PDB file of C-alpha atoms in Angstrom:
ATOM      1  CA  MET A   1       0.175   0.042   0.356  1.00  0.00           C
ATOM      2  CA  LEU A   2       1.338   3.539  -1.003  1.00  0.00           C
ATOM      3  CA  GLN A   3      -0.606   6.934   0.336  1.00  0.00           C
ATOM      4  CA  ASN A   4       1.433  10.357  -0.215  1.00  0.00           C
ATOM      5  CA  ARG A   5       2.066  12.249   3.303  1.00  0.00           C
ATOM      6  CA  LEU A   6       0.165  15.413   2.671  1.00  0.00           C
ATOM      7  CA  ASN A   7      -1.969  15.756   5.339  1.00  0.00           C
ATOM      8  CA  VAL A   8       0.509  14.629   8.123  1.00  0.00           C
ATOM      9  CA  LEU A   9       3.375  17.579   6.118  1.00  0.00           C
ATOM     10  CA  ILE A  10       0.665  20.173   6.548  1.00  0.00           C
ATOM     11  CA  ALA A  11      -0.936  19.587  10.263  1.00  0.00           C
ATOM     12  CA  GLN A  12       2.759  19.178  11.208  1.00  0.00           C
ATOM     13  CA  LYS A  13       3.958  22.725   9.752  1.00  0.00           C
ATOM     14  CA  GLY A  14       0.334  24.110  11.386  1.00  0.00           C
ATOM     15  CA  TYR A  15      -0.638  25.150   7.768  1.00  0.00           C
ATOM     16  CA  SER A  16      -3.845  24.928   5.957  1.00  0.00           C
ATOM     17  CA  ILE A  17      -4.806  24.735   1.949  1.00  0.00           C
ATOM     18  CA  LYS A  18      -4.781  27.666   1.198  1.00  0.00           C
ATOM     19  CA  LYS A  19      -1.570  28.319   2.720  1.00  0.00           C
ATOM     20  CA  VAL A  20      -0.038  25.730   0.641  1.00  0.00           C
ATOM     21  CA  HIS A  21      -2.003  27.576  -2.081  1.00  0.00           C
ATOM     22  CA  ASP A  22      -0.543  29.938  -2.181  1.00  0.00           C
ATOM     23  CA  ASP A  23       2.740  29.369  -1.892  1.00  0.00           C
ATOM     24  CA  THR A  24       3.219  27.111  -4.136  1.00  0.00           C
ATOM     25  CA  GLY A  25       1.059  27.691  -6.936  1.00  0.00           C
ATOM     26  CA  LEU A  26      -0.505  24.844  -6.976  1.00  0.00           C
ATOM     27  CA  SER A  27      -4.506  24.691  -7.329  1.00  0.00           C
ATOM     28  CA  ARG A  28      -6.629  23.597  -4.610  1.00  0.00           C
ATOM     29  CA  THR A  29      -8.073  21.144  -6.070  1.00  0.00           C
ATOM     30  CA  THR A  30      -4.401  19.861  -6.847  1.00  0.00           C
ATOM     31  CA  ILE A  31      -3.635  19.885  -2.974  1.00  0.00           C
ATOM     32  CA  SER A  32      -7.156  18.842  -2.033  1.00  0.00           C
ATOM     33  CA  ASN A  33      -6.948  15.677  -3.867  1.00  0.00           C
ATOM     34  CA  LEU A  34      -3.816  14.975  -2.552  1.00  0.00           C
ATOM     35  CA  VAL A  35      -4.473  15.130   1.085  1.00  0.00           C
ATOM     36  CA  ASN A  36      -7.070  13.069   0.806  1.00  0.00           C
ATOM     37  CA  ASN A  37      -5.218  10.777  -1.430  1.00  0.00           C
ATOM     38  CA  VAL A  38      -8.153  10.640  -4.097  1.00  0.00           C
ATOM     39  CA  GLY A  39      -6.839  10.175  -7.705  1.00  0.00           C
ATOM     40  CA  GLY A  40      -4.334   7.904  -9.057  1.00  0.00           C
ATOM     41  CA  GLY A  41      -1.060   9.326  -8.038  1.00  0.00           C
ATOM     42  CA  ILE A  42       1.191  13.074  -8.574  1.00  0.00           C
ATOM     43  CA  GLN A  43       2.905  14.235 -10.803  1.00  0.00           C
ATOM     44  CA  SER A  44       6.610  14.619 -11.232  1.00  0.00           C
ATOM     45  CA  VAL A  45       6.369  18.419 -11.366  1.00  0.00           C
ATOM     46  CA  THR A  46       4.168  18.667  -7.970  1.00  0.00           C
ATOM     47  CA  LEU A  47       6.226  16.066  -6.355  1.00  0.00           C
ATOM     48  CA  ASN A  48       9.334  18.683  -6.848  1.00  0.00           C
ATOM     49  CA  ARG A  49       7.254  21.358  -6.263  1.00  0.00           C
ATOM     50  CA  LEU A  50       5.921  20.104  -2.870  1.00  0.00           C
ATOM     51  CA  CYS A  51       9.388  18.897  -1.754  1.00  0.00           C
ATOM     52  CA  LEU A  52      11.105  21.575  -2.659  1.00  0.00           C
ATOM     53  CA  TYR A  53       8.766  23.990  -0.033  1.00  0.00           C
ATOM     54  CA  PHE A  54       8.834  21.513   2.914  1.00  0.00           C
ATOM     55  CA  GLY A  55      12.059  20.810   2.550  1.00  0.00           C
ATOM     56  CA  ILE A  56      11.979  16.667   2.335  1.00  0.00           C
ATOM     57  CA  THR A  57      12.826  13.846  -0.135  1.00  0.00           C
ATOM     58  CA  PRO A  58      10.266  12.133  -2.313  1.00  0.00           C
ATOM     59  CA  ALA A  59      10.663   9.475   0.272  1.00  0.00           C
ATOM     60  CA  ASP A  60       9.360  11.128   2.740  1.00  0.00           C
ATOM     61  CA  PHE A  61       6.401  12.479   1.109  1.00  0.00           C
ATOM     62  CA  PHE A  62       4.910   8.701   0.836  1.00  0.00           C
ATOM     63  CA  ASP A  63       3.893   5.961   3.366  1.00  0.00           C
ATOM     64  CA  PHE A  64       4.400   2.539   2.347  1.00  0.00           C
ATOM     65  CA  VAL A  65       3.937  -1.185   3.496  1.00  0.00           C
ATOM     66  CA  PRO A  66       5.079  -3.668   1.562  1.00  0.00           C
ATOM     67  CA  PHE A  67       1.622  -5.095   0.785  1.00  0.00           C
ATOM     68  CA  ASP A  68      -2.193  -4.631   0.323  1.00  0.00           C
ATOM     69  CA  LEU A  69      -5.285  -5.429   1.901  1.00  0.00           C
ATOM     70  CA  SER A  70      -8.675  -6.218   0.891  1.00  0.00           C
ATOM     71  CA  TYR A  71     -11.983  -6.897   3.008  1.00  0.00           C
ATOM     72  CA  ASP A  72     -14.800  -9.003   2.485  1.00  0.00           C
ATOM     73  CA  ALA A  73     -18.017  -9.999   4.551  1.00  0.00           C
ATOM     74  CA  VAL A  74     -19.587 -12.601   4.273  1.00  0.00           C
ATOM     75  CA  ALA A  75     -22.358 -14.987   5.648  1.00  0.00           C
ATOM     76  CA  ASP A  76     -21.444 -17.179   8.285  1.00  0.00           C
ATOM     77  CA  LYS A  77     -23.130 -21.032   8.783  1.00  0.00           C
ATOM     78  CA  LEU A  78     -24.314 -20.119  12.225  1.00  0.00           C
ATOM     79  CA  SER A  79     -26.288 -17.400  11.926  1.00  0.00           C
ATOM     80  CA  ALA A  80     -29.296 -19.163  10.688  1.00  0.00           C
ATOM     81  CA  LEU A  81     -29.339 -20.578  13.764  1.00  0.00           C
ATOM     82  CA  ASN A  82     -29.752 -17.396  15.777  1.00  0.00           C
ATOM     83  CA  ILE A  83     -28.126 -18.051  18.229  1.00  0.00           C
ATOM     84  CA  ILE A  84     -27.439 -15.515  20.335  1.00  0.00           C
ATOM     85  CA  SER A  85     -30.237 -13.818  22.704  1.00  0.00           C
ATOM     86  CA  VAL A  86     -29.623 -10.678  24.614  1.00  0.00           C
ATOM     87  CA  ASN A  87     -32.746  -8.406  26.058  1.00  0.00           C
ATOM     88  CA  ASP A  88     -34.655 -11.793  25.249  1.00  0.00           C
ATOM     89  CA  ASP A  89     -34.515 -10.996  21.666  1.00  0.00           C
ATOM     90  CA  PRO A  90     -33.363 -13.935  19.489  1.00  0.00           C
ATOM     91  CA  GLY A  91     -32.113 -12.048  16.353  1.00  0.00           C
ATOM     92  CA  GLY A  92     -28.571 -11.879  16.776  1.00  0.00           C
ATOM     93  CA  SER A  93     -26.157 -13.342  14.302  1.00  0.00           C
ATOM     94  CA  TYR A  94     -22.929 -13.800  13.154  1.00  0.00           C
ATOM     95  CA  PHE A  95     -21.019 -12.868   9.920  1.00  0.00           C
ATOM     96  CA  ASN A  96     -16.915 -12.951   8.501  1.00  0.00           C
ATOM     97  CA  LEU A  97     -15.411 -10.652   7.855  1.00  0.00           C
ATOM     98  CA  ILE A  98     -12.324 -11.769   5.770  1.00  0.00           C
ATOM     99  CA  ILE A  99      -9.338  -9.699   4.837  1.00  0.00           C
ATOM    100  CA  SER A 100      -6.908 -11.030   2.260  1.00  0.00           C
ATOM    101  CA  ALA A 101      -3.160  -9.266   2.668  1.00  0.00           C
ATOM    102  CA  ASP A 102      -1.203  -9.717  -0.924  1.00  0.00           C
ATOM    103  CA  ASN A 103       2.798  -8.761  -0.578  1.00  0.00           C
ATOM    104  CA  GLY A 104       2.750  -9.387  -4.778  1.00  0.00           C
ATOM    105  CA  GLN A 105       3.987 -13.141  -4.384  1.00  0.00           C
ATOM    106  CA  LEU A 106       1.679 -15.989  -5.978  1.00  0.00           C
ATOM    107  CA  SER A 107      -0.474 -16.449  -2.392  1.00  0.00           C
ATOM    108  CA  VAL A 108      -2.726 -14.426  -0.912  1.00  0.00           C
ATOM    109  CA  ASN A 109      -2.952 -14.720   2.820  1.00  0.00           C
ATOM    110  CA  LYS A 110      -6.388 -14.586   4.377  1.00  0.00           C
ATOM    111  CA  TYR A 111      -7.664 -13.586   7.679  1.00  0.00           C
ATOM    112  CA  HIS A 112     -11.186 -14.745   9.223  1.00  0.00           C
ATOM    113  CA  PHE A 113     -12.964 -12.025  11.696  1.00  0.00           C
ATOM    114  CA  ARG A 114     -15.611 -13.208  13.382  1.00  0.00           C
ATOM    115  CA  VAL A 115     -18.286 -10.641  13.218  1.00  0.00           C
ATOM    116  CA  GLY A 116     -21.432 -10.607  16.147  1.00  0.00           C
ATOM    117  CA  VAL A 117     -24.622  -8.448  15.518  1.00  0.00           C
ATOM    118  CA  PHE A 118     -27.083  -8.168  18.926  1.00  0.00           C
ATOM    119  CA  PHE A 119     -30.060  -6.131  18.027  1.00  0.00           C
ATOM    120  CA  PHE A 120     -32.452  -4.932  20.759  1.00  0.00           C
ATOM    121  CA  ASN A 121     -35.759  -4.301  21.464  1.00  0.00           C
ATOM    122  CA  LYS A 122     -35.178  -1.360  22.296  1.00  0.00           C
ATOM    123  CA  GLY A 123     -32.150   1.266  22.207  1.00  0.00           C
ATOM    124  CA  LEU A 124     -28.912   0.524  24.292  1.00  0.00           C
ATOM    125  CA  SER A 125     -28.237   2.737  27.350  1.00  0.00           C
ATOM    126  CA  ASP A 126     -24.762   1.349  27.548  1.00  0.00           C
ATOM    127  CA  PRO A 127     -22.540   1.703  31.018  1.00  0.00           C
ATOM    128  CA  GLN A 128     -20.225   3.586  29.674  1.00  0.00           C
ATOM    129  CA  ASP A 129     -23.219   6.720  29.566  1.00  0.00           C
ATOM    130  CA  TYR A 130     -22.677   6.901  25.416  1.00  0.00           C
ATOM    131  CA  LYS A 131     -25.014  10.180  24.729  1.00  0.00           C
ATOM    132  CA  VAL A 132     -26.856   7.973  22.007  1.00  0.00           C
ATOM    133  CA  PRO A 133     -29.469   5.098  22.676  1.00  0.00           C
ATOM    134  CA  TYR A 134     -28.190   2.325  20.196  1.00  0.00           C
ATOM    135  CA  SER A 135     -30.400  -0.543  18.401  1.00  0.00           C
ATOM    136  CA  ALA A 136     -27.659  -2.648  17.447  1.00  0.00           C
ATOM    137  CA  TYR A 137     -24.336  -3.927  18.855  1.00  0.00           C
ATOM    138  CA  VAL A 138     -21.479  -4.944  17.182  1.00  0.00           C
ATOM    139  CA  TYR A 139     -18.068  -7.227  17.996  1.00  0.00           C
ATOM    140  CA  VAL A 140     -15.115  -7.731  15.634  1.00  0.00           C
ATOM    141  CA  ALA A 141     -13.055 -10.901  16.219  1.00  0.00           C
ATOM    142  CA  GLY A 142     -12.119 -11.748  19.974  1.00  0.00           C
ATOM    143  CA  TRP A 143     -14.719 -14.692  20.226  1.00  0.00           C
ATOM    144  CA  SER A 144     -13.403 -17.749  22.808  1.00  0.00           C
ATOM    145  CA  GLN A 145     -12.967 -19.624  19.551  1.00  0.00           C
ATOM    146  CA  ASP A 146      -9.510 -20.285  19.423  1.00  0.00           C
ATOM    147  CA  LYS A 147      -9.150 -20.741  15.644  1.00  0.00           C
ATOM    148  CA  HIS A 148     -10.563 -16.607  15.123  1.00  0.00           C
ATOM    149  CA  GLN A 149      -7.966 -15.380  18.193  1.00  0.00           C
ATOM    150  CA  GLU A 150      -5.293 -16.680  16.860  1.00  0.00           C
ATOM    151  CA  GLU A 151      -6.032 -15.503  13.314  1.00  0.00           C
ATOM    152  CA  ALA A 152      -6.462 -12.231  14.615  1.00  0.00           C
ATOM    153  CA  LEU A 153      -3.597 -11.977  16.944  1.00  0.00           C
ATOM    154  CA  GLN A 154      -1.340 -13.385  13.865  1.00  0.00           C
ATOM    155  CA  PHE A 155      -2.370 -10.790  11.797  1.00  0.00           C
ATOM    156  CA  LYS A 156      -1.996  -7.862  14.122  1.00  0.00           C
ATOM    157  CA  ARG A 157       2.214  -8.881  14.638  1.00  0.00           C
ATOM    158  CA  MET A 158       2.536  -9.727  11.006  1.00  0.00           C
ATOM    159  CA  TYR A 159       0.265  -6.752   8.863  1.00  0.00           C
ATOM    160  CA  PHE A 160      -1.222  -4.147  11.531  1.00  0.00           C
ATOM    161  CA  ASP A 161       1.692  -3.605  14.002  1.00  0.00           C
ATOM    162  CA  LYS A 162       3.567  -2.477  10.901  1.00  0.00           C
ATOM    163  CA  MET A 163       0.893   0.116   9.555  1.00  0.00           C
ATOM    164  CA  PRO A 164       1.905   3.577   9.798  1.00  0.00           C
ATOM    165  CA  ALA A 165      -0.908   5.648  11.634  1.00  0.00           C
ATOM    166  CA  ALA A 166      -2.296   6.369   8.448  1.00  0.00           C
ATOM    167  CA  PHE A 167      -2.667   2.856   7.651  1.00  0.00           C
ATOM    168  CA  GLN A 168      -4.526   1.672  10.446  1.00  0.00           C
ATOM    169  CA  GLU A 169      -6.892   4.350  10.185  1.00  0.00           C
ATOM    170  CA  GLN A 170      -7.708   2.578   6.994  1.00  0.00           C
ATOM    171  CA  PHE A 171      -7.848  -0.144   8.054  1.00  0.00           C
ATOM    172  CA  TYR A 172     -10.782   0.971  10.437  1.00  0.00           C
ATOM    173  CA  THR A 173     -12.656   3.043   8.086  1.00  0.00           C
ATOM    174  CA  SER A 174     -12.241   0.115   5.545  1.00  0.00           C
ATOM    175  CA  CYS A 175     -13.897  -2.481   7.943  1.00  0.00           C
ATOM    176  CA  THR A 176     -16.244  -0.404   9.757  1.00  0.00           C
ATOM    177  CA  GLN A 177     -17.423   0.054   5.800  1.00  0.00           C
ATOM    178  CA  HIS A 178     -17.786  -3.203   5.527  1.00  0.00           C
ATOM    179  CA  ILE A 179     -19.599  -3.944   8.658  1.00  0.00           C
ATOM    180  CA  VAL A 180     -22.439  -1.454   8.061  1.00  0.00           C
ATOM    181  CA  GLU A 181     -22.946  -2.570   4.407  1.00  0.00           C
ATOM    182  CA  TYR A 182     -23.690  -6.120   5.260  1.00  0.00           C
ATOM    183  CA  VAL A 183     -25.655  -5.297   8.802  1.00  0.00           C
ATOM    184  CA  SER A 184     -27.920  -2.920   7.003  1.00  0.00           C
ATOM    185  CA  LEU A 185     -28.221  -5.135   3.696  1.00  0.00           C
ATOM    186  CA  SER A 186     -28.559  -9.002   5.141  1.00  0.00           C
ATOM    187  CA  PHE A 187     -29.855  -8.198   8.824  1.00  0.00           C
ATOM    188  CA  ALA A 188     -31.346  -4.750   9.686  1.00  0.00           C
ATOM    189  CA  PRO A 189     -34.527  -5.042   7.312  1.00  0.00           C
ATOM    190  CA  LYS A 190     -35.400  -7.843   9.248  1.00  0.00           C
ATOM    191  CA  ARG A 191     -35.199  -6.849  13.171  1.00  0.00           C
ATOM    192  CA  LEU A 192     -35.690  -2.359  12.173  1.00  0.00           C
ATOM    193  CA  ASN A 193     -38.925  -0.113  11.136  1.00  0.00           C
ATOM    194  CA  PHE A 194     -37.466   1.557   8.475  1.00  0.00           C
ATOM    195  CA  GLU A 195     -40.611   2.524   7.710  1.00  0.00           C
ATOM    196  CA  ALA A 196     -41.236   4.110  11.501  1.00  0.00           C
ATOM    197  CA  ASP A 197     -37.843   5.171  11.808  1.00  0.00           C
ATOM    198  CA  SER A 198     -34.529   5.528   9.310  1.00  0.00           C
ATOM    199  CA  ASP A 199     -31.880   6.770  12.109  1.00  0.00           C
ATOM    200  CA  TYR A 200     -30.830   3.274  13.933  1.00  0.00           C
ATOM    201  CA  LYS A 201     -27.377   3.367  15.199  1.00  0.00           C
ATOM    202  CA  MET A 202     -25.102   0.331  15.952  1.00  0.00           C
ATOM    203  CA  ILE A 203     -21.557   0.648  18.635  1.00  0.00           C
ATOM    204  CA  VAL A 204     -18.713  -1.303  17.052  1.00  0.00           C
ATOM    205  CA  ASN A 205     -16.190  -2.496  18.707  1.00  0.00           C
ATOM    206  CA  LEU A 206     -13.257  -3.218  16.123  1.00  0.00           C
ATOM    207  CA  PRO A 207     -10.351  -5.331  16.479  1.00  0.00           C
ATOM    208  CA  TYR A 208      -7.389  -3.648  18.814  1.00  0.00           C
ATOM    209  CA  GLY A 209      -9.359  -1.861  21.033  1.00  0.00           C
ATOM    210  CA  ARG A 210     -10.922   0.634  18.480  1.00  0.00           C
ATOM    211  CA  THR A 211     -14.961   1.185  19.165  1.00  0.00           C
ATOM    212  CA  VAL A 212     -16.831   3.712  16.840  1.00  0.00           C
ATOM    213  CA  GLU A 213     -20.456   4.956  16.164  1.00  0.00           C
ATOM    214  CA  ALA A 214     -21.924   4.151  13.094  1.00  0.00           C
ATOM    215  CA  SER A 215     -25.490   4.853  11.466  1.00  0.00           C
ATOM    216  CA  ILE A 216     -27.487   1.841   9.632  1.00  0.00           C
ATOM    217  CA  ILE A 217     -28.193   2.940   6.499  1.00  0.00           C
ATOM    218  CA  PRO A 218     -32.188   1.878   4.888  1.00  0.00           C
ATOM    219  CA  LYS A 219     -31.675  -0.751   2.130  1.00  0.00           C
TER     220      LYS A 219
END
């Protein structure tokens, strides 16, 4: 994975996009796209101008790790059993978040993160006193099954811990997006009444200590 560090460089200097635009003559659109890592790359003239401006080498302008990650959410055979019961609601289910790590060799390593989805009859008032009541609680990995614990620990050791902070944030964002999409499409229509209320939220416990709030999207 390769991405530029312009957003980090700007933040470290305390600059704004407007200042970089004014000082370098580069368009705001170009700078904004680079800050958000949008687009297919950067022209050598632009890279040269920014390296001169920040006093860095091209190597300092990029973050790189020697692998690519891809994500896929797939059904779990246990999900049809409705084996999780919370608040007398038997609607909990499992699915798998599969993360594939490709280091450019012939084989691709796949890691299975088991995801449990718990729906509540009423909004969940968490003991931590979250301000927003939640309609669902999602937990990724960390189950008692040894296989899934081992895979999560192996992925952390071989990939996650080697990622710069920007790539770790990208990992969390990608996991959340795939979880929201799968829950919204596969589970939520059977559990929630979107005609009565379209503002359903869930709390998601992601791997390695990150917890996020996400909206369940009507499908």
